[in-house]
Coordinates of C-alpha atoms and ligand atoms in Angstrom, one line a residue:
M8 CA -34.6 57.5 76.4
T9 CA -38.6 58.1 76.1
S10 CA -39.2 61.5 76.1
T11 CA -41.5 63.1 79.0
Y12 CA -44.2 63.5 76.5
D13 CA -44.3 60.3 75.2
L14 CA -44.2 58.6 78.5
L15 CA -47.3 60.5 79.8
N16 CA -49.1 60.2 76.2
Q17 CA -48.7 56.5 76.6
R18 CA -50.0 56.0 80.2
L19 CA -53.0 58.2 79.2
S20 CA -53.3 56.2 75.5
V21 CA -54.0 53.1 77.4
A22 CA -56.6 54.6 79.6
F23 CA -58.5 56.3 76.7
D24 CA -58.0 53.3 74.7
S25 CA -59.8 51.4 77.0
L26 CA -62.8 53.5 76.7
V27 CA -62.9 54.0 72.8
P28 CA -60.1 52.3 70.9
G29 CA -57.5 54.7 69.3
A30 CA -59.0 57.8 71.3
D31 CA -56.4 60.7 71.3
P32 CA -55.8 62.2 74.9
V33 CA -54.9 65.4 72.9
L34 CA -51.8 66.1 75.3
R35 CA -50.4 69.6 75.6
P36 CA -48.0 71.5 78.0
S37 CA -49.6 73.4 80.1
D38 CA -49.1 76.2 82.7
R39 CA -51.7 74.6 85.0
G40 CA -50.2 71.6 86.0
D41 CA -47.3 70.3 83.9
Y42 CA -49.3 69.1 81.1
Q43 CA -52.9 69.2 79.9
A44 CA -54.9 66.4 78.1
N45 CA -57.8 67.9 76.1
G46 CA -59.2 64.5 74.8
V47 CA -61.7 63.7 77.4
M48 CA -64.6 66.1 75.6
A49 CA -64.2 64.2 72.4
L50 CA -64.5 61.1 74.3
A51 CA -67.4 62.0 76.0
K52 CA -69.3 62.7 72.9
Q53 CA -68.4 59.6 71.4
L54 CA -69.5 57.7 74.5
G55 CA -72.6 59.8 74.8
R56 CA -71.9 60.5 78.4
A57 CA -71.4 63.7 80.6
P58 CA -67.5 64.9 80.1
R59 CA -66.6 65.3 84.1
E60 CA -68.1 61.8 84.6
V61 CA -65.8 60.4 81.9
A62 CA -62.9 62.5 83.0
D63 CA -63.2 60.3 86.5
D64 CA -63.4 57.5 84.9
V65 CA -59.9 58.1 82.6
V66 CA -58.1 59.0 85.7
A67 CA -59.3 55.9 87.6
R68 CA -57.9 53.9 84.7
V69 CA -54.6 55.9 84.4
N70 CA -51.5 54.2 85.5
L71 CA -50.5 57.0 87.9
E72 CA -46.9 56.1 88.6
G73 CA -45.0 59.3 88.4
I74 CA -47.9 61.7 88.2
A75 CA -48.2 63.6 91.5
R76 CA -51.8 65.1 91.0
V77 CA -54.6 64.9 88.3
E78 CA -57.4 67.6 88.6
V79 CA -60.5 67.7 86.5
A80 CA -61.1 71.2 85.3
G81 CA -63.7 73.1 83.5
P82 CA -65.6 70.8 81.2
G83 CA -63.3 68.3 81.6
F84 CA -59.8 69.1 81.0
L85 CA -57.1 67.2 83.2
N86 CA -54.4 68.8 84.5
L87 CA -51.5 66.7 85.1
T88 CA -48.4 67.6 87.5
L89 CA -45.5 65.2 87.3
T90 CA -43.4 63.9 90.7
P91 CA -40.4 65.4 91.3
G92 CA -38.9 61.7 90.7
V93 CA -39.8 61.6 87.1
F94 CA -38.3 64.8 86.6
G95 CA -35.3 63.7 88.2
R96 CA -35.2 60.6 85.9
Q97 CA -36.0 62.6 82.7
L98 CA -33.2 65.1 83.2
R99 CA -30.8 62.6 84.2
G100 CA -31.5 61.0 81.2
M101 CA -30.9 63.9 79.2
L102 CA -28.1 64.6 80.7
D103 CA -26.5 61.4 80.0
D104 CA -27.6 61.8 76.0
P105 CA -25.4 63.6 73.7
R106 CA -28.7 63.8 71.5
L107 CA -31.1 65.4 74.7
G108 CA -33.4 63.0 73.9
L109 CA -33.8 63.5 70.2
P110 CA -34.4 60.1 68.8
V111 CA -32.9 58.3 65.9
T112 CA -35.1 56.7 63.4
T113 CA -36.0 53.0 63.1
T114 CA -36.9 53.6 59.4
V115 CA -34.0 55.0 57.5
K116 CA -35.4 57.0 54.4
T117 CA -33.7 58.4 51.5
V118 CA -35.0 61.8 51.1
V119 CA -34.2 64.0 47.9
I120 CA -33.9 67.7 49.1
D121 CA -34.1 70.2 46.0
Y122 CA -32.9 73.5 47.2
S123 CA -30.8 77.0 46.8
A124 CA -30.9 76.2 43.0
P125 CA -29.8 79.7 41.6
N126 CA -29.2 80.3 38.0
V127 CA -25.6 80.0 36.2
A128 CA -24.6 83.5 35.2
K129 CA -27.1 85.3 37.4
E130 CA -26.8 86.7 40.9
M131 CA -28.2 84.8 43.9
H132 CA -30.9 86.8 45.4
V133 CA -33.1 87.1 48.4
G134 CA -35.4 84.1 47.1
H135 CA -32.7 82.0 46.8
L136 CA -31.2 82.9 50.5
R137 CA -34.8 81.7 51.9
S138 CA -34.5 78.2 49.5
T139 CA -31.1 77.8 50.8
V140 CA -31.8 78.8 54.6
I141 CA -35.0 76.8 54.9
G142 CA -33.6 73.9 53.0
D143 CA -30.2 73.5 54.9
A144 CA -32.0 73.5 58.2
L145 CA -34.3 70.7 57.1
A146 CA -31.3 68.5 55.4
R147 CA -29.5 69.1 58.9
M148 CA -32.8 67.9 60.8
Y149 CA -33.4 65.1 58.3
R150 CA -29.7 63.9 59.0
F151 CA -29.7 64.0 62.4
A152 CA -32.9 62.4 62.9
G153 CA -30.9 59.6 60.9
H154 CA -32.3 59.8 57.5
T155 CA -29.9 59.7 54.0
V156 CA -30.1 62.9 52.7
V157 CA -29.6 63.5 48.9
A158 CA -29.1 67.0 48.1
R159 CA -30.0 68.3 44.7
N160 CA -28.9 72.0 43.7
H161 CA -31.3 72.1 40.5
V162 CA -29.4 74.9 39.2
G163 CA -30.7 76.6 36.0
D164 CA -27.6 76.0 33.4
W165 CA -29.7 75.3 30.1
G166 CA -31.9 77.0 27.9
T167 CA -32.1 79.6 25.1
P168 CA -30.2 82.3 27.3
F169 CA -27.0 80.3 27.1
G170 CA -26.8 81.0 23.2
M171 CA -26.2 85.1 24.1
L172 CA -24.0 84.3 27.3
I173 CA -21.7 81.8 25.2
E174 CA -21.5 84.7 22.6
H175 CA -20.7 87.4 25.2
L176 CA -18.2 85.3 26.5
L177 CA -16.4 85.1 23.3
D178 CA -16.7 88.7 22.6
L179 CA -15.2 89.7 25.8
G180 CA -12.3 86.8 25.5
E181 CA -12.4 83.8 27.9
D182 CA -10.0 85.4 30.3
E183 CA -11.8 88.4 30.7
A184 CA -14.9 86.6 31.0
I185 CA -13.6 84.5 33.5
A186 CA -12.1 87.2 35.9
S187 CA -15.5 89.2 35.5
L188 CA -17.6 85.9 36.6
S189 CA -15.3 84.8 39.1
I190 CA -15.6 88.0 41.3
G191 CA -19.3 87.2 41.5
D192 CA -20.5 90.0 39.1
L193 CA -22.8 87.8 37.3
D194 CA -25.7 90.3 36.9
S195 CA -23.5 92.8 34.8
F196 CA -22.3 89.9 32.7
Y197 CA -25.7 88.8 31.9
R198 CA -27.2 92.4 31.5
S199 CA -24.4 93.3 29.0
A200 CA -25.2 90.2 27.1
R201 CA -29.0 90.8 27.2
V202 CA -28.4 94.3 26.0
K203 CA -26.3 93.5 22.9
F204 CA -28.8 90.7 22.2
D205 CA -31.5 93.2 22.1
A206 CA -29.9 96.1 20.3
D207 CA -27.8 94.0 17.7
D208 CA -29.4 91.7 15.2
A209 CA -25.8 90.1 14.1
F210 CA -25.3 89.1 17.6
K211 CA -28.7 87.9 18.1
E212 CA -28.2 85.8 14.8
R213 CA -25.1 84.5 16.4
S214 CA -26.6 83.6 19.8
R215 CA -29.5 81.7 18.1
A216 CA -27.2 79.3 16.1
R217 CA -24.8 78.9 19.3
V218 CA -28.0 77.5 21.2
V219 CA -28.4 75.0 18.0
A220 CA -24.9 74.4 18.7
L221 CA -25.1 73.8 22.2
Q222 CA -28.1 71.5 21.8
A223 CA -26.5 69.6 18.9
G224 CA -23.6 68.8 21.4
D225 CA -21.0 70.7 19.4
P226 CA -17.6 70.1 21.2
E227 CA -16.3 73.7 21.1
T228 CA -19.6 75.2 22.5
S229 CA -19.8 72.7 25.2
R230 CA -16.6 73.9 26.5
L231 CA -17.6 77.4 26.5
W232 CA -20.7 76.4 28.3
K233 CA -19.0 74.7 30.7
I234 CA -16.8 77.7 31.5
L235 CA -20.0 79.7 32.5
V236 CA -21.2 76.8 34.7
D237 CA -17.8 76.0 36.7
Q238 CA -17.2 79.8 37.0
S239 CA -21.0 80.2 38.8
V240 CA -20.7 77.0 40.6
A241 CA -17.3 78.1 42.2
Y242 CA -18.9 81.5 43.2
F243 CA -21.9 79.9 44.5
A244 CA -19.5 78.0 46.8
E245 CA -18.0 80.9 48.2
V246 CA -21.6 82.2 49.1
Y247 CA -22.5 78.9 50.7
A248 CA -18.9 78.8 52.4
K249 CA -19.9 82.4 53.7
L250 CA -23.6 81.5 54.7
D251 CA -22.1 78.3 56.3
V252 CA -24.4 75.9 54.4
T253 CA -23.6 72.3 53.9
L254 CA -24.1 72.3 50.1
T255 CA -21.1 71.3 48.0
P256 CA -20.2 71.4 44.2
G257 CA -21.1 67.8 44.5
D258 CA -24.6 68.3 45.0
V259 CA -25.0 70.5 41.9
V260 CA -27.1 68.4 39.6
G261 CA -28.3 71.2 36.9
E262 CA -31.1 71.0 34.5
S263 CA -28.9 69.7 31.8
F264 CA -28.1 66.6 33.8
Y265 CA -31.5 65.5 32.6
N266 CA -30.9 66.1 28.7
D267 CA -30.6 62.5 27.8
M268 CA -33.4 61.4 30.1
L269 CA -36.1 63.9 28.1
D270 CA -36.6 61.3 25.1
D271 CA -37.6 58.4 28.0
V272 CA -39.8 60.9 29.5
V273 CA -41.6 61.5 26.0
A274 CA -41.8 58.2 25.2
D275 CA -43.3 56.9 28.7
L276 CA -45.9 60.0 28.4
V277 CA -46.9 58.8 24.5
R278 CA -47.2 55.2 26.0
A279 CA -49.4 56.3 28.7
G280 CA -51.5 58.3 26.4
L281 CA -51.0 61.4 28.0
L282 CA -49.2 63.6 25.4
V283 CA -51.2 65.8 23.2
E284 CA -50.4 68.2 20.6
S285 CA -51.7 71.5 21.1
G286 CA -50.8 74.9 19.4
G287 CA -47.7 73.6 18.0
A288 CA -46.4 72.1 21.6
R289 CA -46.4 68.6 23.0
C290 CA -48.7 69.0 26.3
V291 CA -50.2 66.9 29.2
F292 CA -53.6 68.3 30.6
P293 CA -53.7 66.9 33.9
P294 CA -57.2 66.5 35.2
G295 CA -58.3 69.2 37.8
F296 CA -56.0 72.3 36.5
A297 CA -57.8 75.2 34.5
N298 CA -57.2 78.6 33.7
R299 CA -59.4 81.4 34.5
D300 CA -61.9 81.1 31.8
G301 CA -62.5 77.3 32.9
E302 CA -60.2 75.9 30.1
P303 CA -57.7 72.9 30.9
L304 CA -54.3 74.1 31.7
P305 CA -51.4 72.2 29.4
L306 CA -48.2 71.3 31.2
I307 CA -45.8 72.1 28.4
V308 CA -43.5 69.2 28.0
Q309 CA -41.5 70.2 24.3
K310 CA -42.1 73.4 22.5
G311 CA -42.4 73.1 18.7
D312 CA -39.1 74.7 17.8
E313 CA -37.3 75.6 21.3
G314 CA -37.4 72.2 22.4
F315 CA -37.6 71.1 26.4
G316 CA -38.4 73.4 28.8
Y317 CA -38.4 74.0 32.7
A318 CA -41.3 71.5 33.2
A319 CA -39.9 68.4 31.0
T320 CA -36.9 68.7 33.3
D321 CA -38.7 68.7 36.4
L322 CA -40.4 65.8 35.1
A323 CA -37.5 64.0 34.2
A324 CA -36.0 65.1 37.8
V325 CA -38.8 63.2 39.5
R326 CA -38.6 60.2 37.5
D327 CA -34.8 59.8 38.0
R328 CA -35.1 60.8 41.9
V329 CA -37.7 57.8 42.4
S330 CA -36.3 55.0 40.2
N331 CA -32.3 55.6 40.2
L332 CA -32.1 57.4 43.5
H333 CA -34.9 55.1 45.3
A334 CA -36.3 58.1 47.1
D335 CA -38.8 57.9 50.2
E336 CA -39.2 61.5 49.9
L337 CA -38.9 64.5 47.5
L338 CA -39.1 67.9 49.0
Y339 CA -38.6 71.2 46.9
F340 CA -37.8 74.3 48.9
V341 CA -39.3 76.9 46.1
G342 CA -41.0 80.2 46.7
V343 CA -44.9 80.1 46.5
P344 CA -45.1 81.7 43.0
Q345 CA -44.3 78.0 41.6
A346 CA -47.0 76.1 43.5
Q347 CA -48.7 75.6 40.5
H348 CA -45.8 74.4 38.4
F349 CA -45.2 72.0 41.1
E350 CA -48.7 70.5 41.7
M351 CA -48.8 70.2 37.8
V352 CA -45.6 68.4 37.5
F353 CA -46.7 66.1 40.4
A354 CA -49.9 65.2 39.0
V355 CA -48.4 64.3 35.7
A356 CA -45.7 62.3 37.6
R357 CA -48.5 60.4 39.2
L358 CA -50.5 59.8 35.9
A359 CA -47.1 58.8 34.4
G360 CA -46.4 55.9 37.0
W361 CA -43.2 57.8 38.0
L362 CA -44.4 58.5 41.3
P363 CA -46.2 56.2 43.6
D364 CA -48.6 57.1 46.5
S365 CA -45.9 55.9 49.0
V366 CA -43.6 58.4 48.0
R367 CA -44.1 61.7 49.8
C368 CA -43.6 64.6 47.6
E369 CA -43.9 67.8 48.6
H370 CA -43.4 71.5 47.5
V371 CA -42.2 73.3 50.6
A372 CA -43.2 76.7 49.4
F373 CA -41.8 80.1 51.3
G374 CA -43.0 83.9 51.0
N375 CA -41.8 86.7 49.6
V376 CA -38.8 88.7 51.3
L377 CA -39.8 92.4 51.5
G378 CA -38.3 95.8 51.5
P379 CA -39.2 98.2 54.1
D380 CA -41.8 99.6 52.0
R381 CA -43.2 96.4 52.1
K382 CA -42.8 95.8 48.4
M383 CA -40.5 93.0 46.8
F384 CA -37.0 93.6 48.4
K385 CA -34.7 95.8 45.5
T386 CA -32.2 98.1 45.7
R387 CA -32.8 102.2 45.3
G388 CA -32.0 101.7 41.8
G389 CA -34.6 98.9 41.5
E390 CA -32.5 96.3 41.0
T391 CA -32.4 92.6 42.8
V392 CA -30.7 92.4 46.0
K393 CA -27.2 90.7 46.0
L394 CA -27.2 88.3 48.4
V395 CA -23.3 88.6 49.2
A396 CA -23.9 92.2 49.4
L397 CA -26.8 91.7 52.3
L398 CA -24.3 89.2 54.2
D399 CA -21.4 91.8 53.9
E400 CA -23.4 94.4 55.4
A401 CA -24.6 92.1 58.4
I402 CA -21.3 91.4 58.7
E403 CA -20.0 95.0 59.1
R404 CA -23.1 95.7 61.5
A405 CA -22.6 92.8 63.5
D406 CA -18.7 93.8 63.9
A407 CA -20.0 97.3 64.8
A408 CA -22.3 96.1 67.6
L409 CA -19.2 94.2 69.3
V410 CA -17.2 97.3 69.2
G411 CA -20.1 99.1 70.7
R412 CA -20.3 96.7 73.6
G413 CA -16.4 97.0 74.2
T414 CA -15.3 93.7 73.2
E415 CA -12.0 92.7 74.3
L416 CA -11.5 90.3 71.4
D417 CA -8.4 90.9 68.9
P418 CA -9.2 91.6 65.3
T419 CA -9.3 88.1 63.8
E420 CA -11.4 86.7 66.7
R421 CA -13.5 89.8 66.4
S422 CA -14.1 89.0 62.6
I423 CA -14.9 85.4 63.0
L424 CA -17.5 86.1 65.7
A425 CA -19.0 89.2 63.7
T426 CA -19.7 86.7 60.9
Q427 CA -21.2 84.1 63.3
I428 CA -23.7 86.7 64.5
A429 CA -24.3 88.2 61.1
R430 CA -25.4 84.4 59.7
A431 CA -27.5 83.9 62.7
A432 CA -29.0 87.2 62.4
V433 CA -30.0 86.7 58.7
K434 CA -30.7 82.8 59.1
Y435 CA -32.8 83.5 62.4
A436 CA -35.0 86.2 60.9
D437 CA -35.8 83.8 57.9
L438 CA -36.3 80.7 59.7
S439 CA -38.2 82.2 62.6
T440 CA -41.2 83.1 60.4
D441 CA -43.8 81.0 59.5
R442 CA -42.7 79.7 56.4
E443 CA -45.3 80.8 53.7
R444 CA -45.4 84.2 55.1
D445 CA -43.7 87.2 53.5
Y446 CA -41.2 89.0 55.8
I447 CA -39.4 92.3 55.7
F448 CA -35.7 92.2 55.5
D449 CA -34.8 94.8 58.6
L450 CA -30.8 94.4 59.4
D451 CA -31.2 96.7 62.4
R452 CA -33.9 94.2 64.1
M453 CA -32.1 91.1 62.9
I454 CA -29.0 92.0 64.6
A455 CA -30.2 93.3 67.9
F456 CA -29.3 91.3 71.1
E457 CA -32.7 91.6 72.4
G458 CA -35.9 90.3 71.3
D459 CA -36.9 87.1 69.0
T460 CA -33.6 87.2 67.2
G461 CA -30.4 85.0 66.5
P462 CA -28.0 86.8 68.1
Y463 CA -30.1 86.7 71.4
L464 CA -30.2 83.1 71.4
Q465 CA -26.5 83.0 70.8
Y466 CA -25.9 85.3 73.3
A467 CA -28.1 83.4 75.8
H468 CA -25.8 80.4 75.2
A469 CA -22.4 82.4 75.5
R470 CA -23.8 83.7 78.8
I471 CA -24.4 80.2 80.3
R472 CA -21.1 79.4 79.0
S473 CA -19.3 82.2 81.1
I474 CA -20.9 80.8 84.3
F475 CA -18.9 77.7 83.9
R476 CA -16.1 79.8 82.9
R477 CA -16.4 82.0 86.1
L478 CA -16.7 78.7 88.1
G479 CA -12.9 78.1 87.5
E480 CA -13.0 74.8 88.3
P481 CA -13.9 71.6 86.1
W482 CA -17.7 70.4 86.8
R483 CA -19.3 67.0 86.4
S484 CA -22.9 66.8 86.1
D485 CA -22.7 63.0 87.6
A486 CA -23.7 64.1 91.1
A487 CA -26.5 66.4 90.2
T488 CA -29.8 65.8 91.3
F489 CA -33.5 67.4 90.9
A490 CA -35.7 68.6 93.8
L491 CA -36.8 71.5 91.7
A492 CA -38.0 73.2 94.8
N493 CA -38.3 76.6 93.1
D494 CA -40.8 77.3 90.4
A495 CA -38.7 78.7 88.1
E496 CA -36.2 75.6 88.1
R497 CA -39.3 73.7 87.3
D498 CA -40.4 75.8 84.9
L499 CA -37.0 75.5 82.9
A500 CA -37.2 71.8 83.7
L501 CA -40.4 71.7 81.8
G502 CA -39.3 73.9 78.9
L503 CA -35.9 71.4 78.7
L504 CA -38.0 68.4 78.3
A505 CA -40.3 69.3 75.7
F506 CA -37.4 69.7 73.5
P507 CA -38.0 66.3 71.6
E508 CA -41.8 67.5 70.8
A509 CA -40.7 70.9 69.6
F510 CA -37.9 69.4 67.0
E511 CA -40.3 66.6 65.8
A512 CA -43.0 69.2 65.2
A513 CA -40.6 71.4 63.3
F514 CA -39.4 68.4 61.6
R515 CA -42.6 66.7 60.9
T516 CA -44.4 70.0 59.3
L517 CA -41.3 71.2 57.6
Q518 CA -41.7 74.3 59.9
P519 CA -38.3 75.5 61.3
H520 CA -40.1 78.4 63.0
R521 CA -41.6 75.7 65.3
L522 CA -38.2 74.7 66.5
C523 CA -37.0 78.6 66.9
G524 CA -40.2 79.5 68.9
Y525 CA -39.0 76.8 71.3
L526 CA -35.8 77.9 71.7
F527 CA -36.6 81.3 72.0
D528 CA -38.8 80.3 75.0
L529 CA -36.3 78.0 76.7
A530 CA -34.1 81.4 76.5
Q531 CA -36.7 83.4 78.3
R532 CA -37.5 80.5 80.9
F533 CA -33.8 80.5 81.6
T534 CA -33.7 84.3 82.2
S535 CA -36.4 84.0 84.5
F536 CA -34.6 81.0 86.4
Y537 CA -31.4 83.0 86.3
E538 CA -33.1 86.0 88.3
A539 CA -34.7 84.1 90.7
C540 CA -31.9 81.4 91.5
P541 CA -28.7 82.3 92.1
V542 CA -26.3 79.6 90.6
L543 CA -22.6 80.1 91.8
S544 CA -23.2 81.6 95.0
S545 CA -25.4 78.7 96.2
K546 CA -23.8 75.6 97.7
G547 CA -23.5 71.7 97.6
A548 CA -26.5 69.8 96.1
L549 CA -28.3 73.0 95.2
R550 CA -25.4 74.5 93.1
D551 CA -24.8 71.1 91.4
E552 CA -28.5 71.2 90.3
R553 CA -28.7 74.3 89.2
L554 CA -25.4 73.9 87.1
A555 CA -26.9 70.9 85.7
L556 CA -29.9 73.0 84.5
C557 CA -27.7 75.7 82.9
E558 CA -25.4 72.8 81.7
L559 CA -28.7 71.3 79.8
T560 CA -30.0 74.7 78.8
S561 CA -26.8 75.4 77.0
R562 CA -26.6 72.3 75.4
T563 CA -30.2 72.5 74.4
L564 CA -29.5 76.0 72.7
H565 CA -26.3 74.6 70.9
L566 CA -27.8 71.7 69.6
G567 CA -31.4 73.4 68.7
L568 CA -29.3 76.0 66.8
S569 CA -27.2 73.6 64.9
L570 CA -30.3 71.8 63.7
L571 CA -31.2 75.3 62.0
G572 CA -27.6 75.8 60.9
I573 CA -26.6 78.3 63.1
E574 CA -23.5 78.6 65.5
A575 CA -23.4 78.9 69.1
P576 CA -20.2 80.6 70.1
E577 CA -18.5 79.9 73.6
Q578 CA -18.0 83.6 74.2
M579 CA -19.7 86.9 73.0
Ligands
LIG608 N1 -33.8 77.7 39.1 C1 -34.8 78.0 39.7 C2 -35.2 79.4 40.2 O1 -34.1 80.1 40.3 C3 -35.3 77.2 40.7 C4 -35.5 75.7 40.5 C5 -36.1 75.2 41.8 N2 -36.0 73.3 41.6 C6 -36.7 72.7 40.5 N3 -36.7 71.7 40.6 N4 -37.2 73.0 39.9 O2 -36.3 79.7 40.3

């Protein structure tokens, strides 16, 4: 189905285009009339004519079928009001469409989404939470739009620390080490290794030798390394399950995966004349990057003694994703601090010819999670906060909130619901803030059933489902027609019909907060409607109409939340 916005936009575009080819009507939803076109002023400027006169000209050229009223306001805004007939047809189209008007793409793209990416034998912290939650929401949106998503969990599984980690594993004994890693005690494992490394010269020596053995592919060393990787990946999978994130162990393609490709990367760079020896390292100096003193900034591909690093791996990954996975889009969900790293990697990949202009390549950056003191979120002891600990606390609070509300659920049901609410709280708080801004991690605010929160939206959905439960009889929307005699009904209808644009805006700009804002607005429109318009006590056609609006609202909330990775329980 064509969305209401598109329908109107097409009509207006024809009229605008006949005056200046390609002119944009700049159509927006509006509270004066149903929609407002703001493009007349720009058009008038181009034509060198008075805006109000041009406005009249546009109106005379628009196909007005389905448009009840056009009003020229102010310096030349067009306020458009639709006929009930158009509303009726569009709402019916939505009722009959499981996708609620969200289109399926006609040009399927392969999109490689790099997200989550924790590090082996290190705890997942709040930075990984943001990457995981935002990346997963976008992965769901891309899949729903009909694209082919290749998730890449680029875990840190290689580098010099693995020497000391393997030696520490041997000191502990394999069983003991596995036991400590499998309970997710990753940080203390890492810390103990580090302490020994710093204090004990013999251990340091062993660790160094172990790195060499690892890089040389020594079979026993590789086996021990794999224990660390497998245990960590299994632990990450538990965290993903707890968060209801779609990543699977099969999506883990860690840094080590690219080891075999690094020689080819270097060969390509040499052939392209890009590789330069500098300070004992092999570097590329992409134009346009300078340090504070204005000196050219190197992307270090290979350090003299230590071999390849983070940048080399990312270069190999771009190369692999474009040439082997045939990606049309590459998206990296990584924090703002890595902005320069990615700019340089992309620049070098373009210079090397691995990244054609036709491939959209973006570092989808996000801000920090802050503590109540507005500093980086840390425990009282100054350590990074364990992601699972946060989730567990959120579940406890959600459970307490349910008990406080006098829930009648049995303990199993209650624990499932508490988990769903906790996930919604944590994910929505993250997704609903403008991605690039920092936000304060405040569980009390996130879990509240009122305000712009995940649980509020879940509750709005569950409340509508309870209307249908109270109805006590099966109800089918087939008979519903839409007169929209009440303003609150009309406002709700307009909100419902704006779903495709809200999705499109969030999707196109990779900004899930736009979808969040839309859903929150819709829930508020529903509340006003429900206050003004009795549903179950109304009769006949009016009751069918209102039930149909309830049905559409609950379906929109359900689908909208699911695209964000948030469940909408039937009952709360
Ligand atoms: N493991 C890295 C970290 O914890 C993030 C990796 C992001 N992805 C990438 N392709 N570099 O900071």
